[in-house]
Amino acid sequence: MLNGVFEWEKPLIELEKKIEELRRFTKEEGIDFSAEIATLESRAENLRHDIYSRLTPWQKVMIARHPRRPTCLDYIELIFDDFFELHGDRTIRDDPAMVGGIALLEGRPVTVIGPQKGKDTKDNIARNFGLPHPEGYRKALRLMRQAEKFRRPIISLIDVVGAYPGIEAEQRGQGVVIAENIRQMSFLKVPIICVVTGEGGSGGALAIGVGDRILMLENAWYSVCSPEMCAQILWKDTKKAEEAAESLCLTAQDLLAWKVIDEIIPEPPGGAHRNHETVAMTLKEALLRHLQELEAQGADELVAKRIDRYRQIGVVW
Amino acid sequence: MLSVFWGKQKYVTIKPREPSSGPVADGLWTRCPSCSSLLYTKELTKNLSVCDRCSHHFRMSAWDRVLHLLDADSFQEIDQDLEGGNPLGFSGYEQKLAKSREKTGLTEACLTGEGRLSGHQLVFGAIDFGFIGGTMGTVVGEKVCRAFEYALTKRLPVVMVSAGGGGARMHEGILSLMQMAKTSQAVERHSQAGLLYICVLTDPTMGGIYASFASLADIILAEPQALIGFAGPRVVEETIRQKLPSGFQRAEFALNNGMVDAIIERKELRKVLARLLLYHDRGGRQLC
Ligand SMILES: [Zn+2]
């Protein structure tokens, strides 16, 4: 990838640049290029369809990891009217790899949580590349319990390759915290909508991923672990990650077929990084629609249906 | 033990233990991986697969756990016919399943059933490391779930002996991951009925199994030196790019960090479980 452009989309990006140039020329020089532009536009459209309609699972993983892909805080900024961030797990510290707080969705208070990746190298180091420690998950759980108390719906924006594998993380019970989150989320008496916006890796994603609706962006991936980890564990070779991505069936389309997710949120051609605004608005519409459905249900019905949903996964194969 | 993390630290690289295929199958003599003593296999088996020189706890098969912990002839297996396929079409998975079935005599990595332990009626489950590393796919998830549901219907306590080297089973992708949610929910429903669940963490209990039903017991016991954790030691080592402290992710480390209630030697395990079951006996009668 060079300047945020993938190898496979290079011809298209170059064509788009040419069209842009001709437009500028038309404007600045007053020469009419409309016929040329129209020809190029239709060629670009074909190319766009050609390239983006048959992305491989590995290409999707790459798009999900694009450095300019919207992060949790980007979505919060674009979707909600207001956001007040809440910090800390009340036990050890505030984990910057996980953010959360109260936001207004079309005027109504909701609790939003999600792992936060950095915008650049410096930010990424501060945010530990969006890999939460146990205290991050504990903070998320604290905010979710708070949401239940005040009957606020919960929106979980998931973009995490996995829970952080470090010495302190293990000391502070990464496994125990994940289990506890999964258990408690399962029985919360408020609507929970989870959205896999980028990466969804292992228990680190599921620890904030149990809900009544699971949505997934078109180019996001979600699986038992990252393709690299799978390749490492099964074949002792991280270079086989591409092969692992194929084998793991980790795309949104695969997961919809398994009924693990409920809906795919379309992205602009090429990926969410190419237009933050568009994908955020599409997601907002879906959130409002699902929330309306969920809020029509009583709390007990909500929990019963949630439990039943997971109970059915993998029953008969 | 804590001094390992404070002050002068001594770092060693953790060598993942060689998977012992159970000392029984290895002929007349078995070498202890910990102290290198050559042990007479028959004696080792009689000694519950614990080295009598250094007390290294060898891995035990699920059926050996049943034989060791439950009253003779009391165990009735449930869901023994539950067999999975290859939902993702993961290459080589069928062969792996077939090989594991042949090797262990089990249909899947988890054995569940009803039995008695020192007279206490209970639901018992054990994970077998010999079956694809004791990993949890859809069938293991389903069996664990059904075991807790069965216990809930019959109002019985549950004792699980966990050993899942890799946690969730890679070959079933997202479906494996979802078993973490499914089993956690089954544990909680059993718990909400006021019923007891004890989990014994044995070597190794990692990843998705540790981060779901194995961590959610009322009482968590561990065998000495068992590897317990979320991320595998090699992954941690590669991430932080430094040597791991000695004893990292062993049962003693988990105990010191507050993640398990007690470490119990195998020869004491049956007695301890009986005692704990007695404390939670539903009759509520006066003890001693
Ligand atoms: Zn020994």
Coordinates of C-alpha atoms and ligand atoms in Angstrom, one line a residue:
Chain A
M1 CA 0.0 0.0 0.0
L2 CA 1.3 3.4 -1.0
N3 CA -0.3 6.7 0.3
G4 CA -3.3 4.8 1.5
V5 CA -3.9 3.3 -1.9
F6 CA -3.9 -0.5 -2.3
E7 CA -2.1 -2.2 -5.2
W8 CA -5.3 -3.7 -6.5
E9 CA -7.2 -0.4 -6.9
K10 CA -4.3 1.6 -8.4
P11 CA -5.7 1.8 -12.0
L12 CA -9.0 3.1 -10.6
I13 CA -7.4 5.7 -8.4
E14 CA -5.3 6.9 -11.3
L15 CA -8.4 7.2 -13.5
E16 CA -10.2 9.1 -10.8
K17 CA -7.3 11.5 -10.5
K18 CA -7.4 12.1 -14.3
I19 CA -11.2 12.8 -14.1
E20 CA -10.6 15.2 -11.3
E21 CA -7.9 17.0 -13.3
L22 CA -10.1 17.4 -16.3
R23 CA -12.8 18.8 -14.1
R24 CA -10.4 21.3 -12.7
F25 CA -9.3 22.2 -16.2
T26 CA -12.8 22.7 -17.3
K27 CA -13.4 25.1 -14.5
E28 CA -10.1 27.0 -14.6
E29 CA -9.5 27.1 -18.3
G30 CA -13.1 27.1 -19.5
I31 CA -12.4 24.3 -22.0
D32 CA -15.2 21.8 -22.4
F33 CA -14.1 18.3 -21.6
S34 CA -17.5 16.9 -20.8
A35 CA -17.4 14.2 -23.5
E36 CA -14.0 13.0 -22.3
I37 CA -15.1 13.1 -18.7
A38 CA -18.2 11.1 -19.4
T39 CA -16.2 8.4 -21.2
L40 CA -13.7 8.2 -18.4
E41 CA -16.5 8.2 -15.8
S42 CA -18.2 5.2 -17.3
R43 CA -14.8 3.4 -17.6
A44 CA -14.2 4.2 -13.9
E45 CA -17.6 2.9 -13.0
N46 CA -16.9 -0.4 -14.7
L47 CA -13.5 -0.6 -13.1
R48 CA -15.0 0.2 -9.7
H49 CA -17.5 -2.6 -10.0
D50 CA -14.8 -5.0 -11.3
I51 CA -12.4 -4.3 -8.5
Y52 CA -14.6 -3.9 -5.5
S53 CA -17.3 -6.5 -6.1
R54 CA -14.8 -9.4 -5.9
L55 CA -12.5 -8.5 -3.1
T56 CA -10.9 -11.5 -1.5
P57 CA -11.2 -12.0 2.3
W58 CA -7.6 -10.9 2.7
Q59 CA -8.2 -7.7 0.8
K60 CA -11.2 -7.0 3.1
V61 CA -8.9 -7.6 6.1
M62 CA -6.5 -5.0 4.6
I63 CA -9.4 -2.5 4.1
A64 CA -10.6 -3.1 7.6
R65 CA -7.1 -2.1 8.8
H66 CA -6.7 1.0 6.5
P67 CA -5.0 3.7 8.5
R68 CA -7.7 6.2 7.6
R69 CA -10.6 4.0 8.3
P70 CA -13.0 5.7 10.8
T71 CA -12.2 4.9 14.4
C72 CA -14.7 4.6 17.3
L73 CA -14.4 8.3 18.1
D74 CA -14.9 9.3 14.5
Y75 CA -18.2 7.4 14.4
I76 CA -19.2 9.0 17.7
E77 CA -18.4 12.4 16.3
L78 CA -20.4 11.8 13.1
I79 CA -23.4 9.9 14.4
F80 CA -24.2 11.4 17.7
D81 CA -25.3 14.9 18.7
D82 CA -23.3 15.1 21.8
F83 CA -20.9 12.9 23.7
F84 CA -19.6 13.0 27.2
E85 CA -16.7 10.6 27.7
L86 CA -16.4 8.7 31.0
H87 CA -13.1 7.3 32.2
G88 CA -11.7 4.6 34.4
D89 CA -12.5 1.2 35.6
R90 CA -12.6 2.3 39.3
T91 CA -10.0 -0.4 40.1
I92 CA -6.6 0.4 38.6
R93 CA -6.6 3.0 35.8
D94 CA -8.2 4.4 32.7
D95 CA -7.4 2.4 29.6
P96 CA -7.1 4.7 26.6
A97 CA -7.5 1.7 24.2
M98 CA -11.2 1.6 25.2
V99 CA -13.4 4.6 25.2
G100 CA -17.0 5.0 26.4
G101 CA -19.5 7.5 27.6
I102 CA -23.0 8.9 27.2
A103 CA -24.1 10.2 23.8
L104 CA -27.2 11.6 22.3
L105 CA -28.7 9.8 19.3
E106 CA -31.3 12.0 17.7
G107 CA -31.7 13.6 21.1
R108 CA -32.0 10.4 23.1
P109 CA -29.3 9.3 25.6
V110 CA -27.4 6.1 24.8
T111 CA -24.3 4.5 26.2
V112 CA -21.5 4.1 23.6
I113 CA -18.4 1.9 24.1
G114 CA -15.7 0.8 21.8
P115 CA -11.9 0.1 21.4
Q116 CA -10.1 3.1 20.1
K117 CA -7.2 2.8 17.6
G118 CA -4.7 5.7 17.2
K119 CA -4.8 8.2 14.3
D120 CA -1.0 8.2 13.9
T121 CA 2.0 6.5 15.4
K122 CA 2.1 8.7 18.5
D123 CA -1.6 8.3 19.1
N124 CA -1.4 4.6 18.5
I125 CA 1.3 4.2 21.1
A126 CA -0.8 6.1 23.6
R127 CA -3.8 3.9 22.8
N128 CA -1.8 0.7 22.7
F129 CA -2.9 0.2 19.1
G130 CA -6.4 -0.2 20.3
L131 CA -5.6 -3.4 22.2
P132 CA -7.4 -3.2 25.6
H133 CA -6.1 -4.4 28.9
P134 CA -8.5 -6.0 31.4
E135 CA -9.2 -2.6 32.9
G136 CA -10.5 -1.5 29.5
Y137 CA -13.0 -4.3 29.5
R138 CA -13.9 -3.5 33.1
K139 CA -14.5 0.1 32.2
A140 CA -16.8 -1.0 29.4
L141 CA -18.7 -3.3 31.7
R142 CA -19.0 -0.5 34.3
L143 CA -20.6 1.8 31.7
M144 CA -22.9 -0.9 30.5
R145 CA -24.1 -1.6 34.0
Q146 CA -24.7 2.1 34.4
A147 CA -26.6 2.1 31.1
E148 CA -28.8 -0.7 32.5
K149 CA -29.5 1.3 35.7
F150 CA -30.7 4.3 33.7
R151 CA -32.4 2.2 31.0
R152 CA -30.1 3.6 28.3
P153 CA -29.6 1.4 25.2
I154 CA -26.0 0.3 24.6
I155 CA -24.2 0.7 21.4
S156 CA -20.9 -1.1 21.1
L157 CA -18.6 -0.2 18.2
I158 CA -16.1 -3.0 17.7
D159 CA -12.8 -2.6 16.1
V160 CA -10.2 -4.7 17.9
V161 CA -7.8 -7.3 16.6
G162 CA -7.8 -8.9 20.1
A163 CA -7.3 -8.3 23.8
Y164 CA -3.8 -7.2 24.6
P165 CA -1.5 -10.2 25.2
G166 CA 0.9 -8.8 27.8
I167 CA 2.3 -9.8 31.2
E168 CA 0.3 -7.2 33.2
A169 CA -2.8 -8.0 31.2
E170 CA -2.5 -11.7 32.2
Q171 CA -1.7 -10.8 35.8
R172 CA -4.9 -8.7 36.0
G173 CA -7.0 -11.5 34.6
Q174 CA -7.6 -10.9 30.9
G175 CA -9.4 -14.2 30.6
V176 CA -11.5 -13.7 33.7
V177 CA -12.6 -10.2 32.7
I178 CA -13.6 -11.3 29.2
A179 CA -15.7 -14.2 30.6
E180 CA -17.3 -11.8 33.1
N181 CA -18.2 -9.3 30.4
I182 CA -19.7 -12.0 28.2
R183 CA -21.8 -13.3 31.1
Q184 CA -23.0 -9.9 32.3
M185 CA -23.7 -8.5 28.8
S186 CA -25.9 -11.6 28.1
F187 CA -28.3 -10.6 30.8
L188 CA -28.4 -6.8 30.7
K189 CA -32.0 -5.6 30.6
V190 CA -31.5 -2.9 28.0
P191 CA -31.2 -3.2 24.2
I192 CA -27.7 -3.8 23.0
I193 CA -26.6 -3.2 19.4
C194 CA -23.1 -4.3 18.5
V195 CA -21.4 -3.1 15.3
V196 CA -18.2 -4.7 14.0
T197 CA -16.9 -1.6 12.2
G198 CA -13.4 -2.9 11.4
E199 CA -11.7 -5.8 13.0
G200 CA -13.4 -8.3 15.3
G201 CA -10.8 -10.7 16.8
S202 CA -11.4 -13.4 19.4
G203 CA -12.6 -13.0 22.9
G204 CA -11.3 -9.4 22.8
A205 CA -14.2 -8.6 20.5
L206 CA -16.8 -10.8 22.0
A207 CA -16.2 -9.2 25.5
I208 CA -18.0 -6.2 24.1
G209 CA -19.9 -8.1 21.4
V210 CA -22.9 -9.9 23.0
G211 CA -26.1 -8.2 21.9
D212 CA -29.6 -8.2 20.5
R213 CA -28.5 -7.0 17.1
I214 CA -25.1 -7.6 15.6
L215 CA -24.3 -5.4 12.6
M216 CA -21.2 -5.5 10.5
L217 CA -19.7 -3.2 8.0
E218 CA -19.2 -4.5 4.5
N219 CA -15.5 -4.8 4.7
A220 CA -15.1 -5.7 8.4
W221 CA -13.9 -9.1 9.5
Y222 CA -14.9 -11.0 12.6
S223 CA -13.6 -14.4 13.7
V224 CA -12.2 -16.6 16.4
C225 CA -8.8 -14.9 16.0
S226 CA -6.8 -12.8 13.5
P227 CA -5.7 -14.5 10.3
E228 CA -2.1 -14.0 11.4
M229 CA -2.7 -15.8 14.8
C230 CA -4.6 -18.6 13.0
A231 CA -1.7 -19.1 10.6
Q232 CA 0.8 -19.0 13.5
I233 CA -1.1 -21.5 15.6
L234 CA -2.1 -24.0 12.8
W235 CA 0.9 -23.7 10.5
K236 CA 3.6 -22.0 12.6
D237 CA 3.8 -19.4 9.8
T238 CA 2.3 -15.9 10.0
K239 CA 3.0 -15.5 6.3
K240 CA 0.1 -17.8 5.6
A241 CA -2.3 -15.2 6.9
E242 CA -3.9 -14.8 3.5
E243 CA -4.6 -18.5 3.4
A244 CA -6.0 -18.3 6.9
A245 CA -8.3 -15.4 6.0
E246 CA -9.7 -17.6 3.2
S247 CA -10.2 -20.6 5.5
L248 CA -11.7 -18.7 8.5
C249 CA -14.8 -17.5 6.7
L250 CA -14.5 -14.2 8.4
T251 CA -16.3 -11.8 6.1
A252 CA -19.6 -10.1 6.8
Q253 CA -21.2 -12.1 4.0
D254 CA -20.0 -15.4 5.6
L255 CA -21.3 -14.3 9.0
L256 CA -24.7 -13.3 7.7
A257 CA -25.1 -16.7 6.1
W258 CA -24.3 -18.3 9.5
K259 CA -26.8 -15.9 11.1
V260 CA -24.1 -14.8 13.5
I261 CA -24.8 -11.2 12.4
D262 CA -28.1 -9.6 11.4
E263 CA -27.3 -7.0 8.8
I264 CA -24.4 -5.8 6.6
I265 CA -23.8 -2.0 6.6
P266 CA -22.7 -1.0 3.1
E267 CA -19.5 1.0 2.7
P268 CA -18.7 3.5 0.0
P269 CA -16.9 1.8 -3.0
G270 CA -13.3 1.0 -1.9
G271 CA -14.0 1.1 1.8
A272 CA -15.2 3.3 4.7
H273 CA -12.0 5.3 4.6
R274 CA -13.0 6.9 1.3
N275 CA -16.0 8.6 2.8
H276 CA -16.5 8.8 6.6
E277 CA -19.6 10.8 6.4
T278 CA -21.5 8.4 4.1
V279 CA -20.8 5.3 6.1
A280 CA -21.6 7.0 9.3
M281 CA -25.0 8.2 8.0
T282 CA -25.8 4.7 6.7
L283 CA -24.9 3.3 10.1
K284 CA -26.9 5.9 11.9
E285 CA -30.0 5.0 10.0
A286 CA -29.5 1.3 10.8
L287 CA -29.0 2.1 14.5
L288 CA -32.2 4.1 14.7
R289 CA -34.2 1.5 12.9
H290 CA -33.0 -1.4 15.1
L291 CA -33.3 0.5 18.3
Q292 CA -36.9 1.3 17.5
E293 CA -37.6 -2.4 17.0
L294 CA -35.8 -3.4 20.2
E295 CA -37.4 -0.8 22.3
A296 CA -40.8 -2.1 21.5
Q297 CA -39.9 -5.3 23.4
G298 CA -40.0 -5.7 27.2
A299 CA -36.8 -6.3 29.1
D300 CA -37.4 -9.9 29.9
E301 CA -38.4 -10.7 26.3
L302 CA -35.2 -9.0 25.1
V303 CA -33.0 -11.1 27.4
A304 CA -34.8 -14.3 26.6
K305 CA -34.4 -13.7 22.8
R306 CA -30.8 -12.8 23.3
I307 CA -30.0 -16.0 25.1
D308 CA -31.9 -18.0 22.6
R309 CA -30.0 -16.5 19.7
Y310 CA -26.7 -17.7 21.1
R311 CA -28.1 -21.0 22.2
Q312 CA -28.9 -21.8 18.6
I313 CA -25.5 -21.2 17.2
G314 CA -23.8 -24.4 16.3
V315 CA -26.6 -26.7 17.4
V316 CA -26.9 -28.9 14.3
W317 CA -24.2 -29.1 11.7
Chain B
M1 CA 6.6 -15.8 44.1
L2 CA 5.8 -12.2 43.9
S3 CA 9.4 -11.4 44.1
V4 CA 9.6 -12.7 40.6
F5 CA 7.9 -9.5 39.4
W6 CA 9.5 -7.1 41.8
G7 CA 13.1 -6.3 42.4
K8 CA 15.7 -8.4 40.6
Q9 CA 14.0 -10.5 38.0
K10 CA 15.1 -13.7 36.6
Y11 CA 13.8 -14.3 33.1
V12 CA 13.6 -17.6 31.4
T13 CA 12.0 -18.6 28.2
I14 CA 9.0 -20.8 28.8
K15 CA 9.2 -24.0 26.8
P16 CA 5.7 -25.3 26.0
R17 CA 5.5 -28.7 27.5
E18 CA 5.6 -31.7 25.2
P19 CA 2.1 -33.0 25.0
S20 CA 2.3 -36.2 26.9
S21 CA 0.0 -38.6 25.3
G22 CA -0.7 -40.0 28.7
P23 CA 1.8 -42.2 30.4
V24 CA -0.2 -45.3 29.9
A25 CA 0.3 -45.6 26.2
D26 CA 4.0 -45.2 26.2
G27 CA 5.1 -48.7 27.1
L28 CA 7.0 -49.9 30.1
W29 CA 8.8 -46.7 31.1
T30 CA 7.9 -43.0 31.0
R31 CA 10.3 -40.2 31.3
C32 CA 9.2 -37.3 33.5
P33 CA 9.5 -34.1 31.5
S34 CA 10.2 -32.1 34.6
C35 CA 12.9 -34.0 36.5
S36 CA 13.8 -36.4 33.7
S37 CA 13.5 -39.5 35.9
L38 CA 12.6 -42.7 34.2
L39 CA 9.4 -43.9 35.8
Y40 CA 7.8 -47.3 35.7
T41 CA 4.6 -46.6 33.8
K42 CA 2.5 -49.0 35.9
E43 CA 3.6 -47.2 39.0
L44 CA 3.0 -43.8 37.5
T45 CA -0.5 -44.7 36.6
K46 CA -1.2 -46.0 40.1
N47 CA 0.2 -42.7 41.3
L48 CA -2.6 -40.8 39.3
S49 CA 0.0 -39.9 36.7
V50 CA 2.0 -37.8 39.1
C51 CA 5.8 -38.2 39.2
D52 CA 6.7 -39.5 42.6
R53 CA 10.1 -37.8 42.5
C54 CA 9.2 -34.2 41.6
S55 CA 5.4 -34.4 41.8
H56 CA 5.0 -33.3 38.2
H57 CA 1.4 -33.6 37.2
F58 CA 1.1 -35.4 33.8
R59 CA -1.9 -34.7 31.7
M60 CA -4.8 -37.1 32.2
S61 CA -7.4 -38.2 29.7
A62 CA -11.1 -37.3 30.3
W63 CA -11.9 -40.9 31.1
D64 CA -9.0 -41.1 33.6
R65 CA -10.5 -38.1 35.3
V66 CA -13.8 -40.0 35.6
L67 CA -12.1 -43.0 37.0
H68 CA -10.1 -41.0 39.4
L69 CA -12.8 -38.6 40.7
L70 CA -16.1 -40.4 40.5
D71 CA -17.5 -43.3 42.5
A72 CA -17.0 -46.6 40.8
D73 CA -19.6 -47.4 38.1
S74 CA -21.6 -44.3 39.0
F75 CA -20.9 -42.4 35.8
Q76 CA -23.6 -42.3 33.0
E77 CA -22.3 -40.5 30.0
I78 CA -24.8 -38.1 28.3
D79 CA -24.7 -36.8 24.7
Q80 CA -22.0 -39.3 23.8
D81 CA -23.2 -39.5 20.2
L82 CA -23.0 -35.8 19.6
E83 CA -20.6 -35.5 16.7
G84 CA -19.6 -32.5 14.6
G85 CA -18.8 -32.0 11.0
N86 CA -16.7 -29.4 9.2
P87 CA -19.0 -26.3 9.0
L88 CA -16.4 -24.0 7.4
G89 CA -15.0 -26.7 5.1
F90 CA -11.7 -26.0 6.7
S91 CA -9.0 -28.0 4.9
G92 CA -7.7 -31.0 6.7
Y93 CA -10.2 -30.7 9.6
E94 CA -12.1 -33.9 8.9
Q95 CA -8.9 -35.9 8.9
K96 CA -7.9 -34.2 12.2
L97 CA -11.2 -35.1 13.8
A98 CA -11.0 -38.7 12.6
K99 CA -7.5 -39.0 13.9
S100 CA -8.5 -37.6 17.3
R101 CA -11.4 -39.9 17.5
E102 CA -9.3 -42.8 16.9
K103 CA -6.6 -41.7 19.3
T104 CA -8.8 -40.9 22.2
G105 CA -11.8 -43.1 21.7
L106 CA -14.0 -40.0 22.2
T107 CA -16.3 -38.5 19.7
E108 CA -15.3 -35.0 20.7
A109 CA -12.9 -33.2 23.1
C110 CA -15.5 -33.0 25.9
L111 CA -16.9 -35.9 28.0
T112 CA -20.0 -35.1 30.1
G113 CA -22.4 -37.1 32.3
E114 CA -24.1 -37.7 35.6
G115 CA -22.4 -39.5 38.4
R116 CA -21.5 -39.5 42.1
L117 CA -18.5 -38.2 43.9
S118 CA -18.2 -39.6 47.4
G119 CA -21.9 -40.2 47.3
H120 CA -22.8 -36.7 46.0
Q121 CA -24.9 -36.8 42.9
L122 CA -23.5 -34.4 40.3
V123 CA -23.0 -33.5 36.6
F124 CA -19.4 -34.1 35.7
G125 CA -17.5 -32.9 32.6
A126 CA -13.9 -33.2 31.5
I127 CA -12.0 -31.8 28.5
D128 CA -9.5 -34.1 26.9
F129 CA -6.3 -32.4 25.7
G130 CA -5.6 -35.3 23.4
F131 CA -8.5 -34.3 21.2
I132 CA -7.2 -31.4 19.1
G133 CA -5.6 -29.9 22.1
G134 CA -8.9 -29.9 24.1
T135 CA -10.2 -27.0 22.0
M136 CA -13.8 -25.8 22.0
G137 CA -15.8 -26.0 18.8
T138 CA -19.5 -26.2 18.3
V139 CA -19.9 -29.7 19.7
V140 CA -17.8 -29.0 22.9
G141 CA -19.9 -25.8 23.4
E142 CA -23.1 -27.7 22.9
K143 CA -22.1 -30.5 25.3
V144 CA -21.0 -28.1 28.0
C145 CA -24.3 -26.2 27.5
R146 CA -26.4 -29.3 27.7
A147 CA -24.5 -30.5 30.8
F148 CA -25.4 -27.3 32.6
E149 CA -29.0 -27.5 31.4
Y150 CA -29.3 -31.1 32.5
A151 CA -27.9 -30.1 35.9
L152 CA -30.4 -27.3 36.1
T153 CA -33.3 -29.5 35.3
K154 CA -32.2 -32.1 37.9
R155 CA -31.0 -29.4 40.3
L156 CA -27.5 -30.9 40.5
P157 CA -24.1 -29.3 41.1
V158 CA -21.6 -29.3 38.3
V159 CA -17.9 -30.2 38.5
M160 CA -15.9 -29.5 35.3
V161 CA -12.3 -30.4 34.7
S162 CA -11.0 -28.1 32.1
A163 CA -7.9 -28.5 29.8
G164 CA -8.1 -26.6 26.6
G165 CA -4.7 -25.8 25.1
G166 CA -5.8 -23.5 22.4
G167 CA -9.1 -22.4 23.8
A168 CA -11.6 -21.9 21.0
R169 CA -11.1 -24.2 18.0
M170 CA -9.7 -22.4 15.0
H171 CA -11.2 -24.8 12.4
E172 CA -14.7 -23.7 13.2
G173 CA -14.0 -20.0 13.1
I174 CA -16.6 -17.6 14.4
L175 CA -18.9 -20.5 15.4
S176 CA -16.2 -21.6 17.9
L177 CA -16.0 -18.0 19.3
M178 CA -19.8 -18.0 19.8
Q179 CA -19.6 -21.0 22.0
M180 CA -17.9 -18.8 24.6
A181 CA -21.2 -16.8 24.8
K182 CA -23.4 -19.8 24.7
T183 CA -21.5 -21.7 27.5
S184 CA -21.2 -18.6 29.7
Q185 CA -25.0 -18.1 29.5
A186 CA -25.7 -21.7 30.4
V187 CA -23.4 -21.4 33.4
E188 CA -25.2 -18.2 34.5
R189 CA -28.6 -19.8 34.2
H190 CA -27.5 -22.7 36.3
S191 CA -26.0 -20.2 38.8
Q192 CA -29.2 -18.1 39.0
A193 CA -31.0 -21.2 40.3
G194 CA -28.6 -21.2 43.3
L195 CA -26.7 -24.3 42.1
L196 CA -23.0 -25.0 42.7
Y197 CA -20.4 -25.1 40.0
I198 CA -16.8 -26.0 40.7
C199 CA -14.2 -25.9 38.0
V200 CA -10.8 -27.5 38.2
L201 CA -8.2 -25.9 35.9
T202 CA -5.7 -28.4 34.7
D203 CA -2.7 -28.1 32.3
P204 CA -3.4 -26.2 30.0
T205 CA -6.5 -24.0 30.3
M206 CA -6.1 -21.2 27.9
G207 CA -7.9 -18.9 25.5
G208 CA -11.6 -19.2 24.8
I209 CA -12.2 -22.0 27.3
Y210 CA -10.5 -20.0 30.1
A211 CA -12.2 -16.8 29.0
S212 CA -15.7 -18.4 29.2
F213 CA -17.1 -21.2 31.3
A214 CA -13.9 -22.2 33.1
S215 CA -13.6 -18.7 34.7
L216 CA -17.2 -18.5 35.8
A217 CA -17.3 -21.1 38.5
D218 CA -18.3 -20.4 42.0
I219 CA -15.1 -22.1 43.1
I220 CA -12.0 -22.4 40.9
L221 CA -9.4 -24.9 41.8
A222 CA -6.2 -25.5 39.9
E223 CA -3.7 -28.4 39.7
P224 CA -0.1 -27.4 40.5
Q225 CA 1.9 -25.9 37.7
A226 CA -1.0 -25.9 35.3
L227 CA -0.7 -23.4 32.5
I228 CA -3.6 -21.0 32.9
G229 CA -4.2 -17.8 30.9
F230 CA -5.8 -16.0 28.0
A231 CA -3.0 -15.4 25.5
G232 CA -0.6 -18.2 24.9
P233 CA 2.9 -17.6 26.4
R234 CA 4.5 -17.5 22.9
V235 CA 2.1 -14.8 21.7
V236 CA 2.9 -12.7 24.8
E237 CA 6.6 -13.2 24.4
E238 CA 6.4 -12.1 20.7
T239 CA 4.2 -9.1 21.5
I240 CA 6.3 -7.7 24.3
R241 CA 9.6 -8.8 22.8
Q242 CA 11.2 -9.8 26.1
K243 CA 11.6 -13.0 28.0
L244 CA 8.8 -14.0 30.3
P245 CA 9.3 -14.2 34.0
S246 CA 9.7 -17.8 35.3
G247 CA 6.4 -19.3 36.4
F248 CA 4.5 -17.0 34.1
Q249 CA 0.9 -18.2 33.7
R250 CA 1.4 -21.2 35.9
A251 CA -1.3 -22.1 38.5
E252 CA 0.9 -20.4 41.3
F253 CA 1.0 -17.2 39.2
A254 CA -2.8 -17.3 38.8
L255 CA -3.2 -17.9 42.6
N256 CA -0.9 -15.0 43.5
N257 CA -2.8 -12.7 41.1
G258 CA -6.2 -13.7 42.6
M259 CA -7.5 -15.7 39.7
V260 CA -8.0 -19.1 41.4
D261 CA -9.3 -20.0 44.8
A262 CA -6.8 -22.8 45.6
I263 CA -4.2 -25.1 44.1
I264 CA -4.9 -28.7 44.9
E265 CA -2.5 -31.6 44.3
R266 CA -4.1 -34.3 42.3
K267 CA -4.0 -36.9 45.2
E268 CA -6.0 -34.5 47.3
L269 CA -8.5 -33.4 44.6
R270 CA -11.2 -36.0 45.2
K271 CA -11.2 -35.3 49.0
V272 CA -11.3 -31.5 48.5
L273 CA -14.2 -31.8 45.9
A274 CA -16.1 -34.1 48.3
R275 CA -15.7 -31.6 51.1
L276 CA -16.8 -28.6 49.0
L277 CA -19.8 -30.6 47.7
L278 CA -20.7 -31.4 51.3
Y279 CA -20.7 -27.8 52.3
H280 CA -23.2 -27.0 49.6
D281 CA -25.4 -30.0 50.2
R282 CA -28.9 -29.0 49.6
G283 CA -30.3 -30.5 52.8
G284 CA -28.7 -27.7 54.7
R285 CA -28.2 -30.1 57.6
Q286 CA -25.6 -29.4 60.2
L287 CA -22.2 -30.5 59.3
C288 CA -20.2 -32.5 61.9
Ligands
ZN1 ZN 9.5 -35.8 37.9

